[in-house]
Short mmCIF file of C-alpha atoms in Angstrom, two decimals:
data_model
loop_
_atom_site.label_atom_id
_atom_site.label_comp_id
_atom_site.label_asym_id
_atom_site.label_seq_id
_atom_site.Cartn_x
_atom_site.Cartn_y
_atom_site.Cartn_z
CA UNK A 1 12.03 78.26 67.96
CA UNK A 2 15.89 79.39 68.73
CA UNK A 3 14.21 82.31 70.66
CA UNK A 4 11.89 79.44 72.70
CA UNK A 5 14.86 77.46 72.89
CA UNK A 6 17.40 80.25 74.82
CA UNK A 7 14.49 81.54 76.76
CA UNK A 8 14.40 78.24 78.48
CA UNK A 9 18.25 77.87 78.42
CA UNK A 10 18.32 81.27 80.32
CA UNK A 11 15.77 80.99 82.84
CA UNK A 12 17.92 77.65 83.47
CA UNK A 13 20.72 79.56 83.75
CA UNK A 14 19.40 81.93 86.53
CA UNK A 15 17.98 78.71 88.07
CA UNK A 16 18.49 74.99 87.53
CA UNK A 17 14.50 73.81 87.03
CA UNK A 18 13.11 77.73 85.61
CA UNK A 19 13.63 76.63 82.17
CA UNK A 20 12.04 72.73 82.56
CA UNK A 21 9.29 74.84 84.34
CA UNK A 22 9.24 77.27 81.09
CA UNK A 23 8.67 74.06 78.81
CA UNK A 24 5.83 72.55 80.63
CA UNK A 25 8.28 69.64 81.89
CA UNK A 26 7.00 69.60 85.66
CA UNK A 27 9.02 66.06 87.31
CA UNK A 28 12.07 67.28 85.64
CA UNK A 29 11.81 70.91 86.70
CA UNK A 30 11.34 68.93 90.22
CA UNK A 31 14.35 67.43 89.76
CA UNK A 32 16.23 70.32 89.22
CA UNK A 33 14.76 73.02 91.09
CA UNK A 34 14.45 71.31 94.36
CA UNK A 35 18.34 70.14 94.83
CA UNK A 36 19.27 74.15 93.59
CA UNK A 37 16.49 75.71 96.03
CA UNK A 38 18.13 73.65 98.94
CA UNK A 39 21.71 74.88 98.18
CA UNK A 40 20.42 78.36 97.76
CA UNK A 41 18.58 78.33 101.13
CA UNK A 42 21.64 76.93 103.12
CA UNK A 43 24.09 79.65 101.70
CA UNK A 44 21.50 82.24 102.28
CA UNK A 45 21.27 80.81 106.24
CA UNK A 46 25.13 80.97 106.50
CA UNK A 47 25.28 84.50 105.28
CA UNK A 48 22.53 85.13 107.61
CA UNK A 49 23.39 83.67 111.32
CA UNK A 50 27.16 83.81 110.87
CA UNK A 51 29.19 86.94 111.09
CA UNK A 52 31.27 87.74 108.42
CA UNK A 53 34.45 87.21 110.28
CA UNK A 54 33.59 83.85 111.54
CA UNK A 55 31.86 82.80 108.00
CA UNK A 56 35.41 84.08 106.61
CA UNK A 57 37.46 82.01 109.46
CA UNK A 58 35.49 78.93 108.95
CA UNK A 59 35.97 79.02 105.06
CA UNK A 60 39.68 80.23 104.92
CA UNK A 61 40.03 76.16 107.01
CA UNK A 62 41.95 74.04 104.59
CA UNK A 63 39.23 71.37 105.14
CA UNK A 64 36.20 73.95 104.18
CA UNK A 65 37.80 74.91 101.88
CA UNK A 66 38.64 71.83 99.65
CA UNK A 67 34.74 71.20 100.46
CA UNK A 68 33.69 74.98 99.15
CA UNK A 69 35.61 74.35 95.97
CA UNK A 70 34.57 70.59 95.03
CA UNK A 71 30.94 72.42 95.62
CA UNK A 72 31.61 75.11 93.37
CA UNK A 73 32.56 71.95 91.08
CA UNK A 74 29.42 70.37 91.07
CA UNK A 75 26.92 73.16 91.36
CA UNK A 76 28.43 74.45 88.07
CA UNK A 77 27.82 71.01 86.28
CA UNK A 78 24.83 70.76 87.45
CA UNK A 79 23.91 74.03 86.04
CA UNK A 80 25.70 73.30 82.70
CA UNK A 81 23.20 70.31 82.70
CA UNK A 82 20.30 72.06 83.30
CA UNK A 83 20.90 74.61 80.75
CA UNK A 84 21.83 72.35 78.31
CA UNK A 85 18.70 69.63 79.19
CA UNK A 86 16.23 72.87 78.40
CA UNK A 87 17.82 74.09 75.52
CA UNK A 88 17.72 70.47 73.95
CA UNK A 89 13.88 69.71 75.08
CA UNK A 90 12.71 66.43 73.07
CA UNK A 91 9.42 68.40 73.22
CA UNK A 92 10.57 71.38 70.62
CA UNK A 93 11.13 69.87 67.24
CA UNK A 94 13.88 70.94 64.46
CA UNK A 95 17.28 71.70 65.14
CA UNK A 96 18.72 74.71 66.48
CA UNK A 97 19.67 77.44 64.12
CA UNK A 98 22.54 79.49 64.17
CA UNK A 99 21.58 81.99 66.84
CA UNK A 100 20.46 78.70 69.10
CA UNK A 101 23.80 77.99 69.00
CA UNK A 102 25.32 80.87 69.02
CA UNK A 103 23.45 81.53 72.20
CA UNK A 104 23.58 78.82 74.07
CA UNK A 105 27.42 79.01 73.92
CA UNK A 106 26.93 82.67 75.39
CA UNK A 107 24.87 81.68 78.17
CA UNK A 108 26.75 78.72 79.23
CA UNK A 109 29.89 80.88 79.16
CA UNK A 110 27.82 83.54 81.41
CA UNK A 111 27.22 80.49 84.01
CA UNK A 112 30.96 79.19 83.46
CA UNK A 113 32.39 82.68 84.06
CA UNK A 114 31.93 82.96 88.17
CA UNK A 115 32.64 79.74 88.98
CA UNK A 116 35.89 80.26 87.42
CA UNK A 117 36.05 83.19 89.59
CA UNK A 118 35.62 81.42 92.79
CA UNK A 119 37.70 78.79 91.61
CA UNK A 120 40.61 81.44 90.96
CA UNK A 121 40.01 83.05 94.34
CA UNK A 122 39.76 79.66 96.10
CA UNK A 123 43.03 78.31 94.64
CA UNK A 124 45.23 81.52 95.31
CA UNK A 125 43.81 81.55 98.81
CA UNK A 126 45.04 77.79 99.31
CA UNK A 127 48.44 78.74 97.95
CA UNK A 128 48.57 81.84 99.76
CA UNK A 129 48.33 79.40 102.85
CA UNK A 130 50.76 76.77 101.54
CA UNK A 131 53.16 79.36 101.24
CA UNK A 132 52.42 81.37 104.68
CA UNK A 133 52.70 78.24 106.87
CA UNK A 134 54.98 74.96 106.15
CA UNK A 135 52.79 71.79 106.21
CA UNK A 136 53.07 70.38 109.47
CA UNK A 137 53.50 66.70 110.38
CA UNK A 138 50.35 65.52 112.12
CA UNK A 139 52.11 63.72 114.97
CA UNK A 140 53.38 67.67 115.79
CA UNK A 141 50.53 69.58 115.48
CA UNK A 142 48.50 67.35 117.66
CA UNK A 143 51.16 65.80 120.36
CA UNK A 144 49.24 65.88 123.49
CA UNK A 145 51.82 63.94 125.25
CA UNK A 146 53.71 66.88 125.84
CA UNK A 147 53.65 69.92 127.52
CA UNK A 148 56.79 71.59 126.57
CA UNK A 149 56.39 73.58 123.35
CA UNK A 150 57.40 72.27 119.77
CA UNK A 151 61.32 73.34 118.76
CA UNK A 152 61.48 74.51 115.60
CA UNK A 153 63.74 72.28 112.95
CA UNK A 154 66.40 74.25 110.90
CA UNK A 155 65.05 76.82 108.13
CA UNK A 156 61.50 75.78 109.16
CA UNK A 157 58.84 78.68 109.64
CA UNK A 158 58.67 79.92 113.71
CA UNK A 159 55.28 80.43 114.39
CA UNK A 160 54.53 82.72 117.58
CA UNK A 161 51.40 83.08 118.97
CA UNK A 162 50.70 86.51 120.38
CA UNK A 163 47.76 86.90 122.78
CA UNK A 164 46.67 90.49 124.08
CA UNK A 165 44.62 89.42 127.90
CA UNK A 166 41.45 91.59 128.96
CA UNK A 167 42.45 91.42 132.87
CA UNK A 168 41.48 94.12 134.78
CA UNK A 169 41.02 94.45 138.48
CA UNK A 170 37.86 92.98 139.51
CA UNK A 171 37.15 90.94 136.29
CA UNK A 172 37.13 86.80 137.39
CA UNK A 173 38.52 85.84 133.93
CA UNK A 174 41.27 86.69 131.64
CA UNK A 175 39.99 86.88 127.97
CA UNK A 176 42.35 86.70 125.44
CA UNK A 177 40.86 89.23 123.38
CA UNK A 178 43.23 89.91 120.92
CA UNK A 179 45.23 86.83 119.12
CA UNK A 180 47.37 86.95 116.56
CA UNK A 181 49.98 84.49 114.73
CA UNK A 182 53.51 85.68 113.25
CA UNK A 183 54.80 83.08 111.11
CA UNK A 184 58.66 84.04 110.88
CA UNK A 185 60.49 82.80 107.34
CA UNK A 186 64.45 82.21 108.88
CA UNK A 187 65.28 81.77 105.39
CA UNK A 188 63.49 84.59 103.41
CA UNK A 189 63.64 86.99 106.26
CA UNK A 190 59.57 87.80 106.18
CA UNK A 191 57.35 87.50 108.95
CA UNK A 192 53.41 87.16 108.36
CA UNK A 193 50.40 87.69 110.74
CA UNK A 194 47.45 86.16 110.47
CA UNK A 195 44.25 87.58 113.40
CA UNK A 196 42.19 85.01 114.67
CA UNK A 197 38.40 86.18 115.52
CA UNK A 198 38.34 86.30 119.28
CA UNK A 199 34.68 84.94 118.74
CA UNK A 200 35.33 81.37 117.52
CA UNK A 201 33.14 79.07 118.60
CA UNK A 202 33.51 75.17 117.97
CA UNK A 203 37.06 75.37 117.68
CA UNK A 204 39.39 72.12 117.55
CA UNK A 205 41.54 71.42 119.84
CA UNK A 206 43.79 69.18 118.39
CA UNK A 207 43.16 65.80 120.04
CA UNK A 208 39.67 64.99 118.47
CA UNK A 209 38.04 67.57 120.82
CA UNK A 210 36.29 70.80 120.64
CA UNK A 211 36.05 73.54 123.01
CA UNK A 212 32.10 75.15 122.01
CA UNK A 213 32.19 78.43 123.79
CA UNK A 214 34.04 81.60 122.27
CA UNK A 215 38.00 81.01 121.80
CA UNK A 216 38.51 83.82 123.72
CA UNK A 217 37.72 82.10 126.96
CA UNK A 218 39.57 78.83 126.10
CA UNK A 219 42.60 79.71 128.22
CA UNK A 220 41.04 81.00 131.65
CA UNK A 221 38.61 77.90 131.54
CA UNK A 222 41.56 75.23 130.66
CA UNK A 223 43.64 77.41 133.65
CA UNK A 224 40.83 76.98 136.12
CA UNK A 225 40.31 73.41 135.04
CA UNK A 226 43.42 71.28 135.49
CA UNK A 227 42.41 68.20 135.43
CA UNK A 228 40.96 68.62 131.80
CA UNK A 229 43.26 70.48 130.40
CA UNK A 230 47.14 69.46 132.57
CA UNK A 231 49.24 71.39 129.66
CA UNK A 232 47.80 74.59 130.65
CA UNK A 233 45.72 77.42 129.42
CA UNK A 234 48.60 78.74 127.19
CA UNK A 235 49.62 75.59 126.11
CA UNK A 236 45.95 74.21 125.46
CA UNK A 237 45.37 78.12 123.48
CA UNK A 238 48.43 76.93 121.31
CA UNK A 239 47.65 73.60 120.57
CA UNK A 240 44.11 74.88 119.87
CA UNK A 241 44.91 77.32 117.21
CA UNK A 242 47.50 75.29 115.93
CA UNK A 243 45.01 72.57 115.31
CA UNK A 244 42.67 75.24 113.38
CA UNK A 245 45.19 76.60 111.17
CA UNK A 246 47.37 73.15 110.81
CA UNK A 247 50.28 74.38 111.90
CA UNK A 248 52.81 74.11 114.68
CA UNK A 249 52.85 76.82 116.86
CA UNK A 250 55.98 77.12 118.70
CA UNK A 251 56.32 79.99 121.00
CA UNK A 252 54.04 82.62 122.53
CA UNK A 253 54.01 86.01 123.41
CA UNK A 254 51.64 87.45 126.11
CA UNK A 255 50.64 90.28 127.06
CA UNK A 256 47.71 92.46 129.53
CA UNK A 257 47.08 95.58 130.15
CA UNK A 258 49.72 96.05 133.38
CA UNK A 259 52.21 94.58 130.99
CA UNK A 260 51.08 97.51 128.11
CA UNK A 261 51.77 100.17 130.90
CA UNK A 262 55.51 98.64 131.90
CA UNK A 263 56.11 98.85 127.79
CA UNK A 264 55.12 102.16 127.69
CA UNK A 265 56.72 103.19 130.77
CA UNK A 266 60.23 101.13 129.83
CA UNK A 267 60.81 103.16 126.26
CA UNK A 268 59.79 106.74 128.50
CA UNK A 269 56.22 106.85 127.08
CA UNK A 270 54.33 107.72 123.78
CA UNK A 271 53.67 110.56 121.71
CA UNK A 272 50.41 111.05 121.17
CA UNK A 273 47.94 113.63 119.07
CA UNK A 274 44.60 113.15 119.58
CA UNK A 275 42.15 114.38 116.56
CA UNK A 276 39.40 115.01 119.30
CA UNK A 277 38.24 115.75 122.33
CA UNK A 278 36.23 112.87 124.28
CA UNK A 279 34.81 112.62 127.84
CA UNK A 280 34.07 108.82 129.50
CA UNK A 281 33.09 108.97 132.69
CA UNK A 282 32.82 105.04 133.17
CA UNK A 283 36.27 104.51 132.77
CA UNK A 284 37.53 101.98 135.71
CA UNK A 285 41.70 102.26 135.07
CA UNK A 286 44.42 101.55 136.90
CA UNK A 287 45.35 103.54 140.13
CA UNK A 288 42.24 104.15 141.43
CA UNK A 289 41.20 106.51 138.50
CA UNK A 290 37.86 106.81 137.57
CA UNK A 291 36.73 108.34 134.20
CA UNK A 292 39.08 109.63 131.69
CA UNK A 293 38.84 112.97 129.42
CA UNK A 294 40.75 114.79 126.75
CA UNK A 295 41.03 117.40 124.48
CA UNK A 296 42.25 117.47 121.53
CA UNK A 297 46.11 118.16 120.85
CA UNK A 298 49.45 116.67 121.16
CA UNK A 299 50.61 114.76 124.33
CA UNK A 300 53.38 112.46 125.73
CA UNK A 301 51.56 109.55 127.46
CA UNK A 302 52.84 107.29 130.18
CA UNK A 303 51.76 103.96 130.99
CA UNK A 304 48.51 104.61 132.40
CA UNK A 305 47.64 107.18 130.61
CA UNK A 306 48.58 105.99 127.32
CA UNK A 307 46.04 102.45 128.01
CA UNK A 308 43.39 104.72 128.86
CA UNK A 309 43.36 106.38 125.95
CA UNK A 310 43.95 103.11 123.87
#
């Protein structure tokens, strides 16, 4: 009977409604399997459509977060009930014996174990955030009454948002393809940087909006669109990303690929040793050069050269 009894307990355990199933209990196997086959199916779609990098960006929100955790929560009591409402069938008489109980207390620490995993993982990543980025007062984060950018208060984290622009030549819009925030600690001397997927879609913008289209386009369309967006592309980018990562962001830093080349060119170029030869013959640069090759060796890059090879 203890055997009967943790058979059921397990196949609960795999599966909230297995073990009801197991002891012929069909509208309460219902009752559990359905609710558990649901969850299942929409984590399974999330993992499936999403890429990692925006599954991890969506999660890492504060908001999605709190909601991932009080999920993990309930999805562990629930299983805790199910195992314990198969075990502890009115249909198997006696009482359990010692290795009923014995087991049982295995298999519900089994279940326990990764949700205390998750719940270890989720809470360290919420401090690790806490302590990254100072809490920051609503009425800052989303002021769209002004366009001049948020000053910094004494000792409080500078945040800098750092944007890397795909313009070339003939190309109609500026993507920012590469964005990144250092958050500067004035007090501990420690700067961290946190990349934000160019691929974002959905993102807030900070006054009860949301831009749909990939982040990375969000400041050539509010540029080209004034009367939508009157802070400006840069501004609108900073608000934007402020309002996903609930922070102020107070400065920016921006630069494209002309702007690489006068870098390069202003410290006397770049050393360079290249592991490999490569040929691309569809490389449109700067200066009228078309196609770029190398072998492989040591070199001291300029400007140009030195974004070509990037």
């Amino acid at each position: 009977m203890d055997v009967r009894r943790l058979t059921a307990a397990g196949l609960s355990a795999l599966l909230p409604g297995l073990g009801q199933l197991f002891n012929g209990r069909r509208q309460l196997a219902a009752l559990f399997l359905i609710p558990s086959l649901i969850v299942l199916l929409v984590a399974l779609m999330l993992v499936t459509i999403q890429s990692p990098a925006r599954l991890a960006a969506w999660v890492v929100s504060p908001h999605v977060l709190g909601l991932v955790m009080a999920l993990n929560a309930l999805v562990l009591a629930w299983r805790l009930t199910a195992v314990g409402q198969a075990f502890l069938d009115t249909r198997r008489p006696g009482r359990a014996g010692r290795l009923g109980i014995v087991g049982v207390i295995a298999i519900a620490i089994v279940v326990v174990i990764p949700h205390l995993v998750i719940y270890r993982y989720g809470t360290v990543l919420g401090q690790t955030f806490d302590r990254i980025f100072t809490s920051a007062v609503l009425g800052e984060v989303h002021d769209r009454e002004r366009a001049n950018a948020l000053t910094p208060r004494a000792g409080e984290r500078i945040n800098v948002l750092l944007v890397g622009v795909d313009s070339r030549g003939k190309r109609q819009t500026d993507l920012t393809d590469t964005m990144m925030v250092a958050s500067i600690d004035p007090v501990g001397h420690s700067v961290s940087l946190v990349s934000v997927p160019r691929d974002l879609i959905d993102t807030p913008l900070g006054d009860g909006n949301v831009y749909g289209p990939k982040l990375n386009g969000l400041l050539a369309y509010a540029d080209t669109h004034p009367q939508e967006f009157p802070k400006g592309g840069m501004r609108t980018l900073q608000d934007a990303i402020g309002a996903l990562l609930e922070i102020p962001v107070h400065y920016y830093a921006k630069v494209d690929f002309r702007g690489f080349i006068k870098m390069v060119d202003a410290v006397g170029g770049v050393d360079v040793v290249a592991p490999r030869s490569f040929v691309d013959p569809g490389y449109d640069g700067y200066g009228g050069q078309k196609g770029y090759s190398i072998e492989a060796g040591p070199y001291h890059f300029n400007g140009a050269d030195a974004v070509a090879y990037a």
